[in-house]
Amino acid sequence: MEIVKHELNGFILNFLHAAPGRTASSPTLLLLHGTGGDENSLLDLGRMLAPGLAILSPRGKVLENGMPRFFRRLAEGVFDLPDLKLRTHELADLIAAASVAYKFDPAQVIAVGYSNGANIAASMLLDHPGVLSASLLFHPMVPFVPQTLPDLSKTPVFISAGRHDPIVLASETERLVALLQQSGAEVAAHWYSGGHEVSHAEVRDAKAWLQTLLTPFQATS
Ligand code: MLT
Protein backbone atom coordinates (compact mmCIF):
# COMPACT_ATOMS: atom_id res chain seq x y z
CA MET A 1 0.00 0.00 0.00
CA GLU A 2 1.35 3.40 -0.97
CA ILE A 3 2.05 5.68 2.03
CA VAL A 4 1.42 9.39 1.58
CA LYS A 5 3.22 11.58 4.16
CA HIS A 6 1.37 14.86 4.31
CA GLU A 7 0.35 17.91 6.24
CA LEU A 8 -3.36 18.63 6.28
CA ASN A 9 -5.26 21.11 8.51
CA GLY A 10 -2.03 21.57 10.49
CA PHE A 11 -1.73 17.80 11.22
CA ILE A 12 1.30 15.80 10.10
CA LEU A 13 -0.08 12.46 8.95
CA ASN A 14 0.35 9.26 7.04
CA PHE A 15 -2.31 8.12 4.63
CA LEU A 16 -2.27 4.62 3.18
CA HIS A 17 -4.57 4.01 0.26
CA ALA A 18 -6.78 0.93 0.33
CA ALA A 19 -5.60 -2.17 -1.47
CA PRO A 20 -6.96 -2.68 -5.01
CA GLY A 21 -10.29 -4.51 -5.00
CA ARG A 22 -11.72 -2.59 -2.04
CA THR A 23 -14.95 -0.77 -2.79
CA ALA A 24 -15.20 3.03 -2.55
CA SER A 25 -17.34 2.70 0.59
CA SER A 26 -14.89 0.33 2.28
CA PRO A 27 -14.03 1.66 5.79
CA THR A 28 -10.92 3.67 6.62
CA LEU A 29 -9.05 3.12 9.87
CA LEU A 30 -8.23 6.26 11.88
CA LEU A 31 -5.16 5.45 13.98
CA LEU A 32 -4.71 7.51 17.16
CA HIS A 33 -1.45 6.98 19.02
CA GLY A 34 -0.71 7.25 22.75
CA THR A 35 1.36 9.94 24.50
CA GLY A 36 4.83 10.12 22.96
CA GLY A 37 3.78 8.30 19.80
CA ASP A 38 3.41 9.71 16.32
CA GLU A 39 1.87 9.06 12.91
CA ASN A 40 4.01 5.93 12.49
CA SER A 41 3.42 4.25 15.87
CA LEU A 42 0.24 2.31 15.09
CA LEU A 43 0.74 1.56 11.39
CA ASP A 44 1.73 -2.06 12.02
CA LEU A 45 -1.24 -2.50 14.37
CA GLY A 46 -3.59 -1.06 11.75
CA ARG A 47 -2.21 -3.29 9.01
CA MET A 48 -2.47 -6.31 11.32
CA LEU A 49 -6.06 -5.57 12.36
CA ALA A 50 -7.41 -5.10 8.87
CA PRO A 51 -5.01 -5.76 6.00
CA GLY A 52 -5.89 -3.78 2.89
CA LEU A 53 -8.02 -1.07 4.49
CA ALA A 54 -7.13 2.59 3.93
CA ILE A 55 -5.40 4.16 6.94
CA LEU A 56 -5.44 7.76 8.16
CA SER A 57 -2.82 8.20 10.88
CA PRO A 58 -2.30 11.74 12.22
CA ARG A 59 0.23 12.92 14.80
CA GLY A 60 -1.30 14.67 17.83
CA LYS A 61 -0.64 18.42 17.73
CA VAL A 62 -0.05 18.97 21.43
CA LEU A 63 3.44 18.57 22.87
CA GLU A 64 4.00 17.59 26.51
CA ASN A 65 7.71 17.78 27.29
CA GLY A 66 8.35 17.08 23.60
CA MET A 67 5.90 14.14 23.49
CA PRO A 68 3.03 14.40 21.01
CA ARG A 69 -0.51 14.02 22.36
CA PHE A 70 -3.98 14.69 21.02
CA PHE A 71 -5.00 17.15 23.77
CA ARG A 72 -3.55 18.84 26.84
CA ARG A 73 -3.76 17.47 30.35
CA LEU A 74 -3.24 19.23 33.65
CA ALA A 75 -1.93 16.10 35.40
CA GLU A 76 -2.03 12.34 34.83
CA GLY A 77 -5.68 11.54 34.13
CA VAL A 78 -6.78 15.19 34.66
CA PHE A 79 -7.74 16.61 31.31
CA ASP A 80 -7.85 20.21 30.07
CA LEU A 81 -11.49 20.01 29.03
CA PRO A 82 -11.70 23.17 26.86
CA ASP A 83 -8.59 21.97 24.98
CA LEU A 84 -10.07 18.46 24.66
CA LYS A 85 -13.24 19.93 23.13
CA LEU A 86 -11.27 22.07 20.68
CA ARG A 87 -8.92 19.24 19.65
CA THR A 88 -11.80 16.80 19.22
CA HIS A 89 -13.46 19.32 16.91
CA GLU A 90 -10.19 19.78 14.99
CA LEU A 91 -9.89 16.02 14.55
CA ALA A 92 -13.46 15.80 13.22
CA ASP A 93 -12.57 18.56 10.73
CA LEU A 94 -9.42 16.66 9.73
CA ILE A 95 -11.46 13.53 8.94
CA ALA A 96 -13.78 15.58 6.72
CA ALA A 97 -10.86 17.29 4.93
CA ALA A 98 -8.95 14.03 4.50
CA SER A 99 -11.99 12.26 3.05
CA VAL A 100 -12.02 14.87 0.28
CA ALA A 101 -8.22 14.95 -0.21
CA TYR A 102 -7.80 11.14 -0.25
CA LYS A 103 -11.25 10.20 -1.55
CA PHE A 104 -12.59 7.93 1.16
CA ASP A 105 -16.11 7.60 2.56
CA PRO A 106 -16.41 9.90 5.64
CA ALA A 107 -19.38 7.81 6.81
CA GLN A 108 -17.15 4.74 7.22
CA VAL A 109 -14.33 5.75 9.54
CA ILE A 110 -13.33 3.32 12.30
CA ALA A 111 -11.08 4.70 15.06
CA VAL A 112 -8.30 2.58 16.53
CA GLY A 113 -6.97 4.46 19.55
CA TYR A 114 -4.47 3.59 22.23
CA SER A 115 -4.36 5.39 25.60
CA ASN A 116 -4.37 9.14 24.86
CA GLY A 117 -5.55 8.30 21.32
CA ALA A 118 -8.35 6.12 22.73
CA ASN A 119 -9.35 9.02 24.97
CA ILE A 120 -9.79 11.46 22.10
CA ALA A 121 -11.68 8.76 20.16
CA ALA A 122 -14.01 8.38 23.17
CA SER A 123 -14.38 12.17 23.26
CA MET A 124 -15.32 12.07 19.55
CA LEU A 125 -17.99 9.45 20.26
CA LEU A 126 -19.48 11.55 23.06
CA ASP A 127 -19.17 15.02 21.47
CA HIS A 128 -19.43 14.30 17.73
CA PRO A 129 -21.54 11.13 17.43
CA GLY A 130 -21.83 10.10 13.79
CA VAL A 131 -18.23 10.99 12.85
CA LEU A 132 -16.95 7.50 13.71
CA SER A 133 -18.81 4.46 12.40
CA ALA A 134 -17.15 2.21 15.01
CA SER A 135 -14.26 2.42 17.48
CA LEU A 136 -11.61 0.19 18.96
CA LEU A 137 -10.38 1.71 22.20
CA PHE A 138 -7.28 0.16 23.77
CA HIS A 139 -6.97 1.20 27.44
CA PRO A 140 -9.28 4.25 27.36
CA MET A 141 -10.55 6.48 30.18
CA VAL A 142 -13.73 8.54 30.54
CA PRO A 143 -12.69 11.73 28.68
CA PHE A 144 -15.59 13.75 30.13
CA VAL A 145 -19.22 13.17 31.05
CA PRO A 146 -21.57 14.92 28.60
CA GLN A 147 -24.64 16.78 29.89
CA THR A 148 -26.78 15.08 27.26
CA LEU A 149 -26.01 11.55 26.17
CA PRO A 150 -25.32 11.12 22.44
CA ASP A 151 -27.10 8.50 20.33
CA LEU A 152 -24.50 5.80 19.69
CA SER A 153 -26.98 3.08 18.79
CA LYS A 154 -25.30 2.63 15.39
CA THR A 155 -21.73 2.82 16.69
CA PRO A 156 -20.25 -0.43 18.00
CA VAL A 157 -17.29 -0.10 20.35
CA PHE A 158 -14.53 -2.57 21.28
CA ILE A 159 -12.77 -1.77 24.56
CA SER A 160 -9.73 -3.54 25.99
CA ALA A 161 -8.45 -3.04 29.51
CA GLY A 162 -5.75 -4.45 31.78
CA ARG A 163 -6.83 -5.59 35.24
CA HIS A 164 -3.46 -4.32 36.56
CA ASP A 165 -3.27 -1.11 34.51
CA PRO A 166 -1.66 1.51 36.80
CA ILE A 167 -2.87 4.38 34.57
CA VAL A 168 -6.47 3.31 33.91
CA LEU A 169 -8.18 1.79 36.95
CA ALA A 170 -10.71 -0.97 36.33
CA SER A 171 -13.43 1.26 37.82
CA GLU A 172 -12.60 3.92 35.19
CA THR A 173 -13.04 1.40 32.36
CA GLU A 174 -16.31 0.22 33.88
CA ARG A 175 -17.54 3.83 34.05
CA LEU A 176 -16.75 4.32 30.35
CA VAL A 177 -18.44 1.05 29.36
CA ALA A 178 -21.57 2.12 31.28
CA LEU A 179 -21.54 5.62 29.74
CA LEU A 180 -21.29 4.25 26.20
CA GLN A 181 -23.95 1.61 26.86
CA GLN A 182 -26.29 4.26 28.32
CA SER A 183 -25.74 6.12 25.03
CA GLY A 184 -27.02 3.08 23.14
CA ALA A 185 -23.67 1.72 21.93
CA GLU A 186 -23.08 -1.99 21.66
CA VAL A 187 -19.90 -2.35 23.70
CA ALA A 188 -17.61 -5.39 23.62
CA ALA A 189 -15.46 -5.02 26.75
CA HIS A 190 -12.43 -7.31 26.92
CA TRP A 191 -10.35 -7.69 30.07
CA TYR A 192 -6.74 -8.92 30.28
CA SER A 193 -4.43 -9.74 33.15
CA GLY A 194 -1.73 -7.21 32.19
CA GLY A 195 -1.15 -3.46 32.55
CA HIS A 196 -1.32 -0.48 30.17
CA GLU A 197 0.49 -2.18 27.26
CA VAL A 198 -1.33 -3.79 24.32
CA SER A 199 -0.90 -7.59 24.35
CA HIS A 200 -1.03 -10.12 21.52
CA ALA A 201 -4.29 -11.45 22.95
CA GLU A 202 -5.87 -8.00 22.68
CA VAL A 203 -4.82 -7.62 19.07
CA ARG A 204 -6.19 -11.09 18.27
CA ASP A 205 -9.56 -10.30 19.92
CA ALA A 206 -9.75 -6.84 18.33
CA LYS A 207 -9.05 -8.33 14.91
CA ALA A 208 -11.80 -10.93 15.32
CA TRP A 209 -14.26 -8.25 16.47
CA LEU A 210 -13.36 -5.98 13.55
CA GLN A 211 -13.60 -8.84 11.09
CA THR A 212 -17.30 -9.31 11.82
CA LEU A 213 -17.90 -5.58 11.16
CA LEU A 214 -15.96 -5.75 7.90
CA THR A 215 -17.73 -8.79 6.47
CA PRO A 216 -20.14 -6.67 4.37
CA PHE A 217 -17.14 -4.82 2.86
CA GLN A 218 -15.06 -7.85 1.81
CA ALA A 219 -12.65 -7.20 -1.07
CA THR A 220 -14.22 -7.91 -4.42
CA SER A 221 -11.16 -9.68 -5.84
C1 MLT B 1 -4.19 10.65 28.83
O1 MLT B 1 -3.57 11.60 29.27
O2 MLT B 1 -4.86 10.68 27.80
C2 MLT B 1 -4.11 9.40 29.63
O3 MLT B 1 -3.55 9.64 30.86
C3 MLT B 1 -3.37 8.34 28.89
C4 MLT B 1 -1.96 8.75 28.67
O4 MLT B 1 -1.15 8.62 29.58
O5 MLT B 1 -1.67 9.21 27.58
PDB file of C-alpha atoms and ligand atoms in Angstrom:
ATOM      1  CA  MET A   1       0.000   0.000   0.000  1.00  0.00           C
ATOM      2  CA  GLU A   2       1.346   3.403  -0.967  1.00  0.00           C
ATOM      3  CA  ILE A   3       2.053   5.675   2.035  1.00  0.00           C
ATOM      4  CA  VAL A   4       1.424   9.390   1.584  1.00  0.00           C
ATOM      5  CA  LYS A   5       3.217  11.582   4.164  1.00  0.00           C
ATOM      6  CA  HIS A   6       1.368  14.857   4.306  1.00  0.00           C
ATOM      7  CA  GLU A   7       0.353  17.909   6.244  1.00  0.00           C
ATOM      8  CA  LEU A   8      -3.362  18.635   6.281  1.00  0.00           C
ATOM      9  CA  ASN A   9      -5.261  21.113   8.515  1.00  0.00           C
ATOM     10  CA  GLY A  10      -2.025  21.565  10.490  1.00  0.00           C
ATOM     11  CA  PHE A  11      -1.727  17.802  11.216  1.00  0.00           C
ATOM     12  CA  ILE A  12       1.304  15.797  10.096  1.00  0.00           C
ATOM     13  CA  LEU A  13      -0.083  12.457   8.950  1.00  0.00           C
ATOM     14  CA  ASN A  14       0.347   9.256   7.041  1.00  0.00           C
ATOM     15  CA  PHE A  15      -2.311   8.119   4.631  1.00  0.00           C
ATOM     16  CA  LEU A  16      -2.273   4.618   3.180  1.00  0.00           C
ATOM     17  CA  HIS A  17      -4.574   4.008   0.262  1.00  0.00           C
ATOM     18  CA  ALA A  18      -6.783   0.931   0.328  1.00  0.00           C
ATOM     19  CA  ALA A  19      -5.605  -2.175  -1.472  1.00  0.00           C
ATOM     20  CA  PRO A  20      -6.955  -2.682  -5.006  1.00  0.00           C
ATOM     21  CA  GLY A  21     -10.286  -4.507  -5.004  1.00  0.00           C
ATOM     22  CA  ARG A  22     -11.719  -2.590  -2.038  1.00  0.00           C
ATOM     23  CA  THR A  23     -14.954  -0.775  -2.791  1.00  0.00           C
ATOM     24  CA  ALA A  24     -15.199   3.027  -2.552  1.00  0.00           C
ATOM     25  CA  SER A  25     -17.340   2.703   0.592  1.00  0.00           C
ATOM     26  CA  SER A  26     -14.888   0.329   2.282  1.00  0.00           C
ATOM     27  CA  PRO A  27     -14.033   1.661   5.786  1.00  0.00           C
ATOM     28  CA  THR A  28     -10.916   3.672   6.617  1.00  0.00           C
ATOM     29  CA  LEU A  29      -9.045   3.124   9.875  1.00  0.00           C
ATOM     30  CA  LEU A  30      -8.233   6.258  11.875  1.00  0.00           C
ATOM     31  CA  LEU A  31      -5.155   5.449  13.977  1.00  0.00           C
ATOM     32  CA  LEU A  32      -4.706   7.515  17.156  1.00  0.00           C
ATOM     33  CA  HIS A  33      -1.449   6.980  19.019  1.00  0.00           C
ATOM     34  CA  GLY A  34      -0.705   7.249  22.750  1.00  0.00           C
ATOM     35  CA  THR A  35       1.356   9.938  24.503  1.00  0.00           C
ATOM     36  CA  GLY A  36       4.831  10.125  22.958  1.00  0.00           C
ATOM     37  CA  GLY A  37       3.778   8.305  19.800  1.00  0.00           C
ATOM     38  CA  ASP A  38       3.412   9.709  16.321  1.00  0.00           C
ATOM     39  CA  GLU A  39       1.872   9.062  12.906  1.00  0.00           C
ATOM     40  CA  ASN A  40       4.013   5.932  12.486  1.00  0.00           C
ATOM     41  CA  SER A  41       3.419   4.252  15.867  1.00  0.00           C
ATOM     42  CA  LEU A  42       0.238   2.310  15.091  1.00  0.00           C
ATOM     43  CA  LEU A  43       0.742   1.560  11.389  1.00  0.00           C
ATOM     44  CA  ASP A  44       1.731  -2.059  12.023  1.00  0.00           C
ATOM     45  CA  LEU A  45      -1.237  -2.498  14.369  1.00  0.00           C
ATOM     46  CA  GLY A  46      -3.593  -1.058  11.748  1.00  0.00           C
ATOM     47  CA  ARG A  47      -2.214  -3.291   9.010  1.00  0.00           C
ATOM     48  CA  MET A  48      -2.468  -6.309  11.316  1.00  0.00           C
ATOM     49  CA  LEU A  49      -6.055  -5.575  12.363  1.00  0.00           C
ATOM     50  CA  ALA A  50      -7.414  -5.100   8.870  1.00  0.00           C
ATOM     51  CA  PRO A  51      -5.008  -5.760   5.998  1.00  0.00           C
ATOM     52  CA  GLY A  52      -5.888  -3.782   2.886  1.00  0.00           C
ATOM     53  CA  LEU A  53      -8.017  -1.067   4.492  1.00  0.00           C
ATOM     54  CA  ALA A  54      -7.127   2.585   3.934  1.00  0.00           C
ATOM     55  CA  ILE A  55      -5.404   4.159   6.941  1.00  0.00           C
ATOM     56  CA  LEU A  56      -5.436   7.760   8.162  1.00  0.00           C
ATOM     57  CA  SER A  57      -2.822   8.200  10.881  1.00  0.00           C
ATOM     58  CA  PRO A  58      -2.297  11.744  12.219  1.00  0.00           C
ATOM     59  CA  ARG A  59       0.228  12.925  14.803  1.00  0.00           C
ATOM     60  CA  GLY A  60      -1.304  14.670  17.829  1.00  0.00           C
ATOM     61  CA  LYS A  61      -0.643  18.419  17.727  1.00  0.00           C
ATOM     62  CA  VAL A  62      -0.051  18.972  21.433  1.00  0.00           C
ATOM     63  CA  LEU A  63       3.437  18.567  22.870  1.00  0.00           C
ATOM     64  CA  GLU A  64       3.995  17.589  26.513  1.00  0.00           C
ATOM     65  CA  ASN A  65       7.708  17.779  27.285  1.00  0.00           C
ATOM     66  CA  GLY A  66       8.352  17.077  23.604  1.00  0.00           C
ATOM     67  CA  MET A  67       5.895  14.143  23.487  1.00  0.00           C
ATOM     68  CA  PRO A  68       3.026  14.398  21.006  1.00  0.00           C
ATOM     69  CA  ARG A  69      -0.509  14.024  22.362  1.00  0.00           C
ATOM     70  CA  PHE A  70      -3.983  14.691  21.017  1.00  0.00           C
ATOM     71  CA  PHE A  71      -4.995  17.146  23.773  1.00  0.00           C
ATOM     72  CA  ARG A  72      -3.553  18.841  26.838  1.00  0.00           C
ATOM     73  CA  ARG A  73      -3.759  17.473  30.353  1.00  0.00           C
ATOM     74  CA  LEU A  74      -3.244  19.231  33.652  1.00  0.00           C
ATOM     75  CA  ALA A  75      -1.929  16.095  35.396  1.00  0.00           C
ATOM     76  CA  GLU A  76      -2.028  12.341  34.831  1.00  0.00           C
ATOM     77  CA  GLY A  77      -5.685  11.539  34.130  1.00  0.00           C
ATOM     78  CA  VAL A  78      -6.779  15.189  34.663  1.00  0.00           C
ATOM     79  CA  PHE A  79      -7.736  16.612  31.306  1.00  0.00           C
ATOM     80  CA  ASP A  80      -7.845  20.207  30.065  1.00  0.00           C
ATOM     81  CA  LEU A  81     -11.493  20.015  29.030  1.00  0.00           C
ATOM     82  CA  PRO A  82     -11.700  23.167  26.857  1.00  0.00           C
ATOM     83  CA  ASP A  83      -8.592  21.969  24.981  1.00  0.00           C
ATOM     84  CA  LEU A  84     -10.065  18.463  24.658  1.00  0.00           C
ATOM     85  CA  LYS A  85     -13.237  19.934  23.132  1.00  0.00           C
ATOM     86  CA  LEU A  86     -11.274  22.071  20.683  1.00  0.00           C
ATOM     87  CA  ARG A  87      -8.922  19.241  19.653  1.00  0.00           C
ATOM     88  CA  THR A  88     -11.801  16.803  19.222  1.00  0.00           C
ATOM     89  CA  HIS A  89     -13.461  19.317  16.911  1.00  0.00           C
ATOM     90  CA  GLU A  90     -10.187  19.776  14.985  1.00  0.00           C
ATOM     91  CA  LEU A  91      -9.890  16.019  14.545  1.00  0.00           C
ATOM     92  CA  ALA A  92     -13.464  15.799  13.219  1.00  0.00           C
ATOM     93  CA  ASP A  93     -12.567  18.557  10.729  1.00  0.00           C
ATOM     94  CA  LEU A  94      -9.418  16.662   9.727  1.00  0.00           C
ATOM     95  CA  ILE A  95     -11.455  13.532   8.941  1.00  0.00           C
ATOM     96  CA  ALA A  96     -13.783  15.580   6.717  1.00  0.00           C
ATOM     97  CA  ALA A  97     -10.864  17.294   4.927  1.00  0.00           C
ATOM     98  CA  ALA A  98      -8.949  14.030   4.504  1.00  0.00           C
ATOM     99  CA  SER A  99     -11.990  12.261   3.055  1.00  0.00           C
ATOM    100  CA  VAL A 100     -12.020  14.872   0.277  1.00  0.00           C
ATOM    101  CA  ALA A 101      -8.222  14.945  -0.207  1.00  0.00           C
ATOM    102  CA  TYR A 102      -7.795  11.139  -0.250  1.00  0.00           C
ATOM    103  CA  LYS A 103     -11.252  10.201  -1.549  1.00  0.00           C
ATOM    104  CA  PHE A 104     -12.588   7.934   1.161  1.00  0.00           C
ATOM    105  CA  ASP A 105     -16.109   7.601   2.555  1.00  0.00           C
ATOM    106  CA  PRO A 106     -16.406   9.896   5.636  1.00  0.00           C
ATOM    107  CA  ALA A 107     -19.380   7.811   6.807  1.00  0.00           C
ATOM    108  CA  GLN A 108     -17.150   4.743   7.220  1.00  0.00           C
ATOM    109  CA  VAL A 109     -14.332   5.751   9.543  1.00  0.00           C
ATOM    110  CA  ILE A 110     -13.327   3.321  12.299  1.00  0.00           C
ATOM    111  CA  ALA A 111     -11.084   4.702  15.058  1.00  0.00           C
ATOM    112  CA  VAL A 112      -8.305   2.583  16.532  1.00  0.00           C
ATOM    113  CA  GLY A 113      -6.968   4.463  19.550  1.00  0.00           C
ATOM    114  CA  TYR A 114      -4.467   3.593  22.233  1.00  0.00           C
ATOM    115  CA  SER A 115      -4.357   5.391  25.603  1.00  0.00           C
ATOM    116  CA  ASN A 116      -4.373   9.139  24.860  1.00  0.00           C
ATOM    117  CA  GLY A 117      -5.550   8.297  21.320  1.00  0.00           C
ATOM    118  CA  ALA A 118      -8.351   6.121  22.730  1.00  0.00           C
ATOM    119  CA  ASN A 119      -9.347   9.015  24.971  1.00  0.00           C
ATOM    120  CA  ILE A 120      -9.795  11.463  22.102  1.00  0.00           C
ATOM    121  CA  ALA A 121     -11.676   8.763  20.162  1.00  0.00           C
ATOM    122  CA  ALA A 122     -14.011   8.376  23.168  1.00  0.00           C
ATOM    123  CA  SER A 123     -14.378  12.168  23.258  1.00  0.00           C
ATOM    124  CA  MET A 124     -15.320  12.070  19.553  1.00  0.00           C
ATOM    125  CA  LEU A 125     -17.989   9.446  20.259  1.00  0.00           C
ATOM    126  CA  LEU A 126     -19.485  11.548  23.057  1.00  0.00           C
ATOM    127  CA  ASP A 127     -19.167  15.018  21.472  1.00  0.00           C
ATOM    128  CA  HIS A 128     -19.429  14.299  17.729  1.00  0.00           C
ATOM    129  CA  PRO A 129     -21.536  11.130  17.428  1.00  0.00           C
ATOM    130  CA  GLY A 130     -21.829  10.102  13.794  1.00  0.00           C
ATOM    131  CA  VAL A 131     -18.230  10.991  12.847  1.00  0.00           C
ATOM    132  CA  LEU A 132     -16.952   7.500  13.709  1.00  0.00           C
ATOM    133  CA  SER A 133     -18.814   4.458  12.404  1.00  0.00           C
ATOM    134  CA  ALA A 134     -17.147   2.211  15.009  1.00  0.00           C
ATOM    135  CA  SER A 135     -14.258   2.418  17.480  1.00  0.00           C
ATOM    136  CA  LEU A 136     -11.613   0.190  18.957  1.00  0.00           C
ATOM    137  CA  LEU A 137     -10.379   1.709  22.203  1.00  0.00           C
ATOM    138  CA  PHE A 138      -7.282   0.162  23.768  1.00  0.00           C
ATOM    139  CA  HIS A 139      -6.966   1.196  27.441  1.00  0.00           C
ATOM    140  CA  PRO A 140      -9.281   4.250  27.364  1.00  0.00           C
ATOM    141  CA  MET A 141     -10.555   6.483  30.183  1.00  0.00           C
ATOM    142  CA  VAL A 142     -13.730   8.544  30.539  1.00  0.00           C
ATOM    143  CA  PRO A 143     -12.686  11.733  28.682  1.00  0.00           C
ATOM    144  CA  PHE A 144     -15.589  13.753  30.130  1.00  0.00           C
ATOM    145  CA  VAL A 145     -19.224  13.172  31.048  1.00  0.00           C
ATOM    146  CA  PRO A 146     -21.571  14.917  28.605  1.00  0.00           C
ATOM    147  CA  GLN A 147     -24.637  16.781  29.892  1.00  0.00           C
ATOM    148  CA  THR A 148     -26.780  15.083  27.260  1.00  0.00           C
ATOM    149  CA  LEU A 149     -26.009  11.553  26.175  1.00  0.00           C
ATOM    150  CA  PRO A 150     -25.322  11.121  22.441  1.00  0.00           C
ATOM    151  CA  ASP A 151     -27.104   8.499  20.329  1.00  0.00           C
ATOM    152  CA  LEU A 152     -24.500   5.802  19.694  1.00  0.00           C
ATOM    153  CA  SER A 153     -26.983   3.075  18.794  1.00  0.00           C
ATOM    154  CA  LYS A 154     -25.305   2.631  15.394  1.00  0.00           C
ATOM    155  CA  THR A 155     -21.728   2.823  16.689  1.00  0.00           C
ATOM    156  CA  PRO A 156     -20.250  -0.433  17.998  1.00  0.00           C
ATOM    157  CA  VAL A 157     -17.287  -0.103  20.346  1.00  0.00           C
ATOM    158  CA  PHE A 158     -14.533  -2.572  21.281  1.00  0.00           C
ATOM    159  CA  ILE A 159     -12.767  -1.772  24.564  1.00  0.00           C
ATOM    160  CA  SER A 160      -9.729  -3.539  25.987  1.00  0.00           C
ATOM    161  CA  ALA A 161      -8.453  -3.038  29.508  1.00  0.00           C
ATOM    162  CA  GLY A 162      -5.754  -4.450  31.785  1.00  0.00           C
ATOM    163  CA  ARG A 163      -6.826  -5.589  35.238  1.00  0.00           C
ATOM    164  CA  HIS A 164      -3.461  -4.319  36.561  1.00  0.00           C
ATOM    165  CA  ASP A 165      -3.272  -1.111  34.513  1.00  0.00           C
ATOM    166  CA  PRO A 166      -1.657   1.512  36.800  1.00  0.00           C
ATOM    167  CA  ILE A 167      -2.873   4.383  34.570  1.00  0.00           C
ATOM    168  CA  VAL A 168      -6.469   3.307  33.910  1.00  0.00           C
ATOM    169  CA  LEU A 169      -8.176   1.792  36.952  1.00  0.00           C
ATOM    170  CA  ALA A 170     -10.714  -0.971  36.334  1.00  0.00           C
ATOM    171  CA  SER A 171     -13.434   1.256  37.818  1.00  0.00           C
ATOM    172  CA  GLU A 172     -12.605   3.921  35.186  1.00  0.00           C
ATOM    173  CA  THR A 173     -13.040   1.403  32.360  1.00  0.00           C
ATOM    174  CA  GLU A 174     -16.308   0.218  33.881  1.00  0.00           C
ATOM    175  CA  ARG A 175     -17.544   3.834  34.045  1.00  0.00           C
ATOM    176  CA  LEU A 176     -16.748   4.323  30.347  1.00  0.00           C
ATOM    177  CA  VAL A 177     -18.443   1.053  29.357  1.00  0.00           C
ATOM    178  CA  ALA A 178     -21.565   2.122  31.282  1.00  0.00           C
ATOM    179  CA  LEU A 179     -21.541   5.622  29.743  1.00  0.00           C
ATOM    180  CA  LEU A 180     -21.293   4.246  26.202  1.00  0.00           C
ATOM    181  CA  GLN A 181     -23.952   1.610  26.865  1.00  0.00           C
ATOM    182  CA  GLN A 182     -26.289   4.257  28.319  1.00  0.00           C
ATOM    183  CA  SER A 183     -25.737   6.122  25.030  1.00  0.00           C
ATOM    184  CA  GLY A 184     -27.017   3.077  23.144  1.00  0.00           C
ATOM    185  CA  ALA A 185     -23.667   1.716  21.930  1.00  0.00           C
ATOM    186  CA  GLU A 186     -23.080  -1.994  21.657  1.00  0.00           C
ATOM    187  CA  VAL A 187     -19.896  -2.352  23.702  1.00  0.00           C
ATOM    188  CA  ALA A 188     -17.607  -5.393  23.625  1.00  0.00           C
ATOM    189  CA  ALA A 189     -15.457  -5.016  26.750  1.00  0.00           C
ATOM    190  CA  HIS A 190     -12.431  -7.313  26.918  1.00  0.00           C
ATOM    191  CA  TRP A 191     -10.347  -7.686  30.075  1.00  0.00           C
ATOM    192  CA  TYR A 192      -6.740  -8.916  30.277  1.00  0.00           C
ATOM    193  CA  SER A 193      -4.432  -9.740  33.154  1.00  0.00           C
ATOM    194  CA  GLY A 194      -1.728  -7.207  32.188  1.00  0.00           C
ATOM    195  CA  GLY A 195      -1.151  -3.462  32.549  1.00  0.00           C
ATOM    196  CA  HIS A 196      -1.316  -0.479  30.167  1.00  0.00           C
ATOM    197  CA  GLU A 197       0.486  -2.180  27.260  1.00  0.00           C
ATOM    198  CA  VAL A 198      -1.329  -3.794  24.319  1.00  0.00           C
ATOM    199  CA  SER A 199      -0.904  -7.589  24.349  1.00  0.00           C
ATOM    200  CA  HIS A 200      -1.030 -10.123  21.522  1.00  0.00           C
ATOM    201  CA  ALA A 201      -4.288 -11.450  22.953  1.00  0.00           C
ATOM    202  CA  GLU A 202      -5.872  -8.004  22.684  1.00  0.00           C
ATOM    203  CA  VAL A 203      -4.821  -7.615  19.071  1.00  0.00           C
ATOM    204  CA  ARG A 204      -6.195 -11.092  18.275  1.00  0.00           C
ATOM    205  CA  ASP A 205      -9.562 -10.305  19.920  1.00  0.00           C
ATOM    206  CA  ALA A 206      -9.750  -6.840  18.327  1.00  0.00           C
ATOM    207  CA  LYS A 207      -9.055  -8.332  14.914  1.00  0.00           C
ATOM    208  CA  ALA A 208     -11.799 -10.933  15.322  1.00  0.00           C
ATOM    209  CA  TRP A 209     -14.261  -8.252  16.470  1.00  0.00           C
ATOM    210  CA  LEU A 210     -13.363  -5.981  13.552  1.00  0.00           C
ATOM    211  CA  GLN A 211     -13.604  -8.840  11.086  1.00  0.00           C
ATOM    212  CA  THR A 212     -17.302  -9.310  11.819  1.00  0.00           C
ATOM    213  CA  LEU A 213     -17.900  -5.584  11.156  1.00  0.00           C
ATOM    214  CA  LEU A 214     -15.963  -5.752   7.900  1.00  0.00           C
ATOM    215  CA  THR A 215     -17.733  -8.789   6.468  1.00  0.00           C
ATOM    216  CA  PRO A 216     -20.138  -6.669   4.365  1.00  0.00           C
ATOM    217  CA  PHE A 217     -17.143  -4.824   2.865  1.00  0.00           C
ATOM    218  CA  GLN A 218     -15.060  -7.852   1.809  1.00  0.00           C
ATOM    219  CA  ALA A 219     -12.653  -7.200  -1.069  1.00  0.00           C
ATOM    220  CA  THR A 220     -14.220  -7.914  -4.424  1.00  0.00           C
ATOM    221  CA  SER A 221     -11.157  -9.682  -5.840  1.00  0.00           C
TER     222      SER A 221
HETATM  223  C1  MLT B   1      -4.191  10.647  28.835  1.00  0.00           C
HETATM  224  O1  MLT B   1      -3.566  11.603  29.275  1.00  0.00           O
HETATM  225  O2  MLT B   1      -4.858  10.680  27.797  1.00  0.00           O
HETATM  226  C2  MLT B   1      -4.115   9.398  29.629  1.00  0.00           C
HETATM  227  O3  MLT B   1      -3.547   9.635  30.860  1.00  0.00           O
HETATM  228  C3  MLT B   1      -3.372   8.335  28.894  1.00  0.00           C
HETATM  229  C4  MLT B   1      -1.961   8.753  28.668  1.00  0.00           C
HETATM  230  O4  MLT B   1      -1.154   8.620  29.575  1.00  0.00           O
HETATM  231  O5  MLT B   1      -1.672   9.213  27.581  1.00  0.00           O
END
